[in-house]
PDB file of C-alpha atoms in Angstrom:
ATOM      1  CA  HIS H 637      -2.623  -5.609 -35.598  1.00  0.00           C
ATOM      2  CA  THR H 638       0.770  -4.350 -34.525  1.00  0.00           C
ATOM      3  CA  SER H 639       3.856  -6.074 -34.804  1.00  0.00           C
ATOM      4  CA  LYS H 640       6.594  -5.876 -32.486  1.00  0.00           C
ATOM      5  CA  VAL H 641      10.070  -6.922 -33.240  1.00  0.00           C
ATOM      6  CA  SER H 642      12.070  -8.374 -30.421  1.00  0.00           C
ATOM      7  CA  ILE H 643      15.036 -10.453 -30.128  1.00  0.00           C
ATOM      8  CA  LYS H 644      14.776 -13.134 -27.674  1.00  0.00           C
ATOM      9  CA  ASP H 645      17.970 -14.487 -25.616  1.00  0.00           C
ATOM     10  CA  GLU H 646      19.665 -11.131 -26.185  1.00  0.00           C
ATOM     11  CA  PRO H 647      20.761 -10.229 -22.811  1.00  0.00           C
ATOM     12  CA  ASN H 648      21.404  -6.683 -21.768  1.00  0.00           C
ATOM     13  CA  CYS H 649      24.635  -5.221 -21.178  1.00  0.00           C
ATOM     14  CA  SER H 650      24.419  -5.993 -17.200  1.00  0.00           C
ATOM     15  CA  GLU H 651      23.191  -9.699 -18.208  1.00  0.00           C
ATOM     16  CA  ARG H 652      26.088 -10.342 -20.482  1.00  0.00           C
ATOM     17  CA  ASP H 653      28.850  -9.450 -17.949  1.00  0.00           C
ATOM     18  CA  PRO H 654      27.543  -9.184 -14.289  1.00  0.00           C
ATOM     19  CA  ALA H 655      30.758  -7.792 -13.025  1.00  0.00           C
ATOM     20  CA  PRO H 656      32.590  -5.821 -15.738  1.00  0.00           C
ATOM     21  CA  SER H 657      34.066  -3.501 -12.972  1.00  0.00           C
ATOM     22  CA  LYS H 658      35.411  -6.391 -11.133  1.00  0.00           C
ATOM     23  CA  ARG H 659      36.961  -7.794 -14.248  1.00  0.00           C
ATOM     24  CA  MET H 660      38.597  -4.567 -14.882  1.00  0.00           C
ATOM     25  CA  GLU H 661      39.777  -4.421 -11.211  1.00  0.00           C
ATOM     26  CA  THR H 662      41.502  -8.014 -11.703  1.00  0.00           C
ATOM     27  CA  GLN H 663      43.041  -6.687 -14.985  1.00  0.00           C
ATOM     28  CA  ASN H 664      44.149  -3.594 -13.512  1.00  0.00           C
ATOM     29  CA  SER H 665      45.676  -5.210 -10.381  1.00  0.00           C
ATOM     30  CA  ALA H 666      47.454  -7.673 -12.749  1.00  0.00           C
ATOM     31  CA  ALA H 667      48.909  -5.001 -14.973  1.00  0.00           C
ATOM     32  CA  LYS H 668      50.146  -3.022 -11.705  1.00  0.00           C
ATOM     33  CA  ASP H 669      51.812  -6.175 -10.304  1.00  0.00           C
ATOM     34  CA  LEU H 670      53.584  -6.890 -13.610  1.00  0.00           C
ATOM     35  CA  SER H 671      54.637  -3.186 -13.830  1.00  0.00           C
ATOM     36  CA  LEU H 672      56.097  -3.566 -10.424  1.00  0.00           C
ATOM     37  CA  GLU H 673      57.905  -6.764 -11.491  1.00  0.00           C
ATOM     38  CA  TYR H 674      59.455  -4.775 -14.490  1.00  0.00           C
ATOM     39  CA  LEU H 675      60.441  -1.847 -12.139  1.00  0.00           C
ATOM     40  CA  LYS H 676      61.943  -4.294  -9.741  1.00  0.00           C
ATOM     41  CA  SER H 677      63.864  -5.930 -12.729  1.00  0.00           C
ATOM     42  CA  ALA H 678      65.409  -2.480 -14.007  1.00  0.00           C
ATOM     43  CA  GLU H 679      65.888  -0.718 -10.727  1.00  0.00           C
ATOM     44  CA  HIS H 680      69.662  -1.372 -10.566  1.00  0.00           C
ATOM     45  CA  ILE H 681      69.978   0.247 -14.284  1.00  0.00           C
ATOM     46  CA  LEU H 682      67.403   3.035 -13.617  1.00  0.00           C
ATOM     47  CA  GLU H 683      69.929   3.994 -10.716  1.00  0.00           C
ATOM     48  CA  GLU H 684      72.719   4.769 -13.332  1.00  0.00           C
ATOM     49  CA  ILE H 685      70.314   6.861 -15.672  1.00  0.00           C
ATOM     50  CA  THR H 686      70.741  10.451 -15.510  1.00  0.00           C
ATOM     51  CA  GLU H 687      70.164  13.624 -17.326  1.00  0.00           C
ATOM     52  CA  VAL H 688      67.147  12.457 -19.467  1.00  0.00           C
ATOM     53  CA  LYS H 689      66.852  14.474 -22.530  1.00  0.00           C
ATOM     54  CA  VAL H 690      64.210  12.606 -24.341  1.00  0.00           C
ATOM     55  CA  LEU H 691      61.328  10.479 -23.477  1.00  0.00           C
ATOM     56  CA  GLU H 692      58.852   8.613 -26.068  1.00  0.00           C
ATOM     57  CA  SER H 693      59.493  10.892 -28.882  1.00  0.00           C
ATOM     58  CA  ILE H 694      59.114  10.604 -32.621  1.00  0.00           C
ATOM     59  CA  VAL H 695      62.398  10.563 -34.698  1.00  0.00           C
ATOM     60  CA  THR H 696      62.666  10.661 -38.487  1.00  0.00           C
ATOM     61  CA  HIS H 697      65.394  10.020 -40.836  1.00  0.00           C
ATOM     62  CA  SER H 698      64.106  11.976 -43.852  1.00  0.00           C
ATOM     63  CA  THR H 699      67.023  10.797 -45.983  1.00  0.00           C
ATOM     64  CA  LEU H 700      66.604   7.064 -45.399  1.00  0.00           C
ATOM     65  CA  GLY H 701      62.835   7.615 -45.205  1.00  0.00           C
ATOM     66  CA  TYR H 702      61.809   6.109 -41.820  1.00  0.00           C
ATOM     67  CA  SER H 703      60.477   7.100 -38.631  1.00  0.00           C
ATOM     68  CA  GLY H 704      60.048   5.651 -34.917  1.00  0.00           C
ATOM     69  CA  SER H 705      59.377   6.396 -31.634  1.00  0.00           C
ATOM     70  CA  VAL H 706      62.565   6.680 -29.453  1.00  0.00           C
ATOM     71  CA  ASP H 707      62.113   5.369 -25.788  1.00  0.00           C
ATOM     72  CA  CYS H 708      64.653   7.564 -23.919  1.00  0.00           C
ATOM     73  CA  VAL H 709      67.751   9.522 -24.451  1.00  0.00           C
ATOM     74  CA  ALA H 710      69.785   9.950 -21.357  1.00  0.00           C
ATOM     75  CA  ASN H 711      73.007   9.303 -19.670  1.00  0.00           C
ATOM     76  CA  TYR H 712      73.819   5.888 -18.597  1.00  0.00           C
ATOM     77  CA  ARG H 713      76.993   5.787 -16.657  1.00  0.00           C
ATOM     78  CA  ASN H 714      77.725   9.346 -17.498  1.00  0.00           C
ATOM     79  CA  ILE H 715      77.510   8.510 -21.238  1.00  0.00           C
ATOM     80  CA  LEU H 716      74.826  10.017 -23.519  1.00  0.00           C
ATOM     81  CA  CYS H 717      72.737   6.998 -25.186  1.00  0.00           C
ATOM     82  CA  VAL H 718      69.830   6.055 -26.954  1.00  0.00           C
ATOM     83  CA  VAL H 719      68.046   3.861 -24.479  1.00  0.00           C
ATOM     84  CA  ASP H 720      65.530   1.284 -25.553  1.00  0.00           C
ATOM     85  CA  TRP H 721      63.482  -0.793 -22.976  1.00  0.00           C
ATOM     86  CA  LYS H 722      62.229  -4.308 -23.818  1.00  0.00           C
ATOM     87  CA  THR H 723      60.319  -6.740 -21.687  1.00  0.00           C
ATOM     88  CA  SER H 724      60.586 -10.309 -21.513  1.00  0.00           C
ATOM     89  CA  SER H 725      59.552 -13.516 -19.641  1.00  0.00           C
ATOM     90  CA  ARG H 726      62.775 -15.370 -20.845  1.00  0.00           C
ATOM     91  CA  PRO H 727      66.562 -14.206 -19.877  1.00  0.00           C
ATOM     92  CA  ARG H 728      68.230 -12.487 -22.933  1.00  0.00           C
ATOM     93  CA  PRO H 729      71.843 -11.867 -21.173  1.00  0.00           C
ATOM     94  CA  PHE H 730      73.578 -11.860 -24.748  1.00  0.00           C
ATOM     95  CA  LEU H 731      72.916  -9.831 -27.821  1.00  0.00           C
ATOM     96  CA  GLU H 732      72.603 -13.107 -29.776  1.00  0.00           C
ATOM     97  CA  ASP H 733      69.211 -13.420 -27.796  1.00  0.00           C
ATOM     98  CA  CYS H 734      67.882 -10.362 -28.533  1.00  0.00           C
ATOM     99  CA  TYR H 735      67.068 -10.818 -32.306  1.00  0.00           C
ATOM    100  CA  GLU H 736      66.789  -7.367 -34.125  1.00  0.00           C
ATOM    101  CA  TYR H 737      66.414  -5.256 -31.194  1.00  0.00           C
ATOM    102  CA  PRO H 738      70.064  -3.593 -31.411  1.00  0.00           C
ATOM    103  CA  LEU H 739      69.438  -2.606 -35.074  1.00  0.00           C
ATOM    104  CA  GLN H 740      66.308  -0.751 -33.640  1.00  0.00           C
ATOM    105  CA  VAL H 741      68.220   1.120 -30.984  1.00  0.00           C
ATOM    106  CA  ILE H 742      70.747   2.078 -33.819  1.00  0.00           C
ATOM    107  CA  ALA H 743      67.893   3.045 -36.338  1.00  0.00           C
ATOM    108  CA  TYR H 744      66.720   5.473 -33.558  1.00  0.00           C
ATOM    109  CA  ALA H 745      70.207   7.019 -32.991  1.00  0.00           C
ATOM    110  CA  GLY H 746      70.498   7.544 -36.772  1.00  0.00           C
ATOM    111  CA  ALA H 747      67.209   9.138 -36.967  1.00  0.00           C
ATOM    112  CA  LEU H 748      67.680  11.451 -33.753  1.00  0.00           C
ATOM    113  CA  ASN H 749      71.100  12.473 -35.078  1.00  0.00           C
ATOM    114  CA  GLU H 750      69.653  13.484 -38.678  1.00  0.00           C
ATOM    115  CA  ASP H 751      66.474  14.979 -37.282  1.00  0.00           C
ATOM    116  CA  PRO H 752      66.984  18.860 -36.918  1.00  0.00           C
ATOM    117  CA  PHE H 753      64.454  18.875 -34.081  1.00  0.00           C
ATOM    118  CA  TYR H 754      67.206  17.416 -31.553  1.00  0.00           C
ATOM    119  CA  PRO H 755      70.121  19.578 -30.882  1.00  0.00           C
ATOM    120  CA  PHE H 756      72.449  16.998 -29.971  1.00  0.00           C
ATOM    121  CA  LYS H 757      74.028  13.919 -31.392  1.00  0.00           C
ATOM    122  CA  VAL H 758      74.263  10.429 -29.860  1.00  0.00           C
ATOM    123  CA  SER H 759      77.050   7.785 -30.665  1.00  0.00           C
ATOM    124  CA  ASN H 760      76.108   5.191 -27.970  1.00  0.00           C
ATOM    125  CA  GLY H 761      73.276   2.847 -27.303  1.00  0.00           C
ATOM    126  CA  LEU H 762      71.789   0.888 -24.514  1.00  0.00           C
ATOM    127  CA  LEU H 763      69.154  -1.955 -24.887  1.00  0.00           C
ATOM    128  CA  VAL H 764      67.731  -2.969 -21.460  1.00  0.00           C
ATOM    129  CA  VAL H 765      65.704  -6.051 -21.186  1.00  0.00           C
ATOM    130  CA  ALA H 766      63.581  -6.290 -18.009  1.00  0.00           C
ATOM    131  CA  TYR H 767      61.792  -9.332 -16.794  1.00  0.00           C
ATOM    132  CA  THR H 768      58.408 -10.347 -15.848  1.00  0.00           C
ATOM    133  CA  THR H 769      59.992 -12.149 -12.845  1.00  0.00           C
ATOM    134  CA  GLY H 770      61.462  -9.253 -11.514  1.00  0.00           C
ATOM    135  CA  GLU H 771      64.779 -10.768 -11.914  1.00  0.00           C
ATOM    136  CA  PRO H 772      67.657  -8.286 -12.526  1.00  0.00           C
ATOM    137  CA  ALA H 773      67.287  -6.895 -16.101  1.00  0.00           C
ATOM    138  CA  ASP H 774      70.136  -7.142 -18.588  1.00  0.00           C
ATOM    139  CA  ALA H 775      71.652  -4.092 -20.178  1.00  0.00           C
ATOM    140  CA  HIS H 776      73.442  -4.289 -23.443  1.00  0.00           C
ATOM    141  CA  PHE H 777      75.593  -1.257 -23.948  1.00  0.00           C
ATOM    142  CA  PHE H 778      76.572  -0.198 -27.720  1.00  0.00           C
ATOM    143  CA  SER H 779      79.933   1.925 -27.786  1.00  0.00           C
ATOM    144  CA  PRO H 780      80.464   4.253 -31.044  1.00  0.00           C
ATOM    145  CA  LYS H 781      82.276   1.350 -32.655  1.00  0.00           C
ATOM    146  CA  ASP H 782      79.521  -1.042 -31.991  1.00  0.00           C
ATOM    147  CA  CYS H 783      76.730   1.546 -33.288  1.00  0.00           C
ATOM    148  CA  LEU H 784      78.717   2.027 -36.474  1.00  0.00           C
ATOM    149  CA  ASN H 785      78.794  -1.473 -37.188  1.00  0.00           C
ATOM    150  CA  TYR H 786      75.118  -1.874 -36.401  1.00  0.00           C
ATOM    151  CA  TRP H 787      74.377   1.220 -38.516  1.00  0.00           C
ATOM    152  CA  GLU H 788      76.161  -0.051 -41.514  1.00  0.00           C
ATOM    153  CA  ASN H 789      73.763  -3.238 -41.344  1.00  0.00           C
ATOM    154  CA  TRP H 790      70.675  -1.024 -40.847  1.00  0.00           C
ATOM    155  CA  VAL H 791      71.531   1.228 -43.750  1.00  0.00           C
ATOM    156  CA  ALA H 792      71.933  -1.851 -46.016  1.00  0.00           C
ATOM    157  CA  ARG H 793      68.539  -3.130 -44.766  1.00  0.00           C
ATOM    158  CA  VAL H 794      66.737   0.078 -45.500  1.00  0.00           C
ATOM    159  CA  GLU H 795      68.464   0.283 -49.067  1.00  0.00           C
ATOM    160  CA  GLU H 796      67.193  -3.245 -49.650  1.00  0.00           C
ATOM    161  CA  TYR H 797      63.798  -2.531 -48.478  1.00  0.00           C
ATOM    162  CA  HIS H 798      63.558   0.491 -50.702  1.00  0.00           C
ATOM    163  CA  THR H 799      64.842  -1.353 -53.765  1.00  0.00           C
ATOM    164  CA  LEU H 800      62.403  -4.203 -53.049  1.00  0.00           C
ATOM    165  CA  PHE H 801      59.533  -1.637 -52.621  1.00  0.00           C
ATOM    166  CA  ALA H 802      60.463   0.220 -55.616  1.00  0.00           C
ATOM    167  CA  ASN H 803      60.232  -2.971 -57.659  1.00  0.00           C
ATOM    168  CA  ASP H 804      56.986  -3.805 -56.379  1.00  0.00           C
ATOM    169  CA  LEU H 805      55.693  -0.305 -57.407  1.00  0.00           C
ATOM    170  CA  SER H 806      56.955  -0.662 -60.884  1.00  0.00           C
ATOM    171  CA  ASN H 807      54.976  -3.998 -61.322  1.00  0.00           C
ATOM    172  CA  VAL H 808      51.830  -2.055 -60.455  1.00  0.00           C
ATOM    173  CA  CYS H 809      51.892   0.406 -63.199  1.00  0.00           C
TER     174      CYS H 809
END
């Protein structure tokens, strides 16, 4: 007598999802529509971006011990900036609405300026918030003075993190 193992009610792949390609088409279409809304939203800002030097690149600040992926370094209104792109379904016309995003822009600028891979320095930042609705994006420009203020806050935060992290490690041993 030979025994056969079978699992009942276990549908094969085609039975589990009769139309996976149709579902993928719908998802791709929705993503494409959303991407078009973001482009529409940021169009007026993109027109003022020139001389792109960096796109989606890793930057490292070895002295402070952090890395990140900078979205863009380019001229905005003829001023070299670190550009960070964000998306939102809600308006963010004021920096207060942007949470920690300004610190992120400045962290990228600091890392880029310290990273020997990049042969230029950046002292301005631009935070662009594009909207799912296609409404015009908000652009928040950071002057060198603004960048310095955010940089001091960022460095204090990094130092606090390292102090806390060092204390956590001392408790382990």
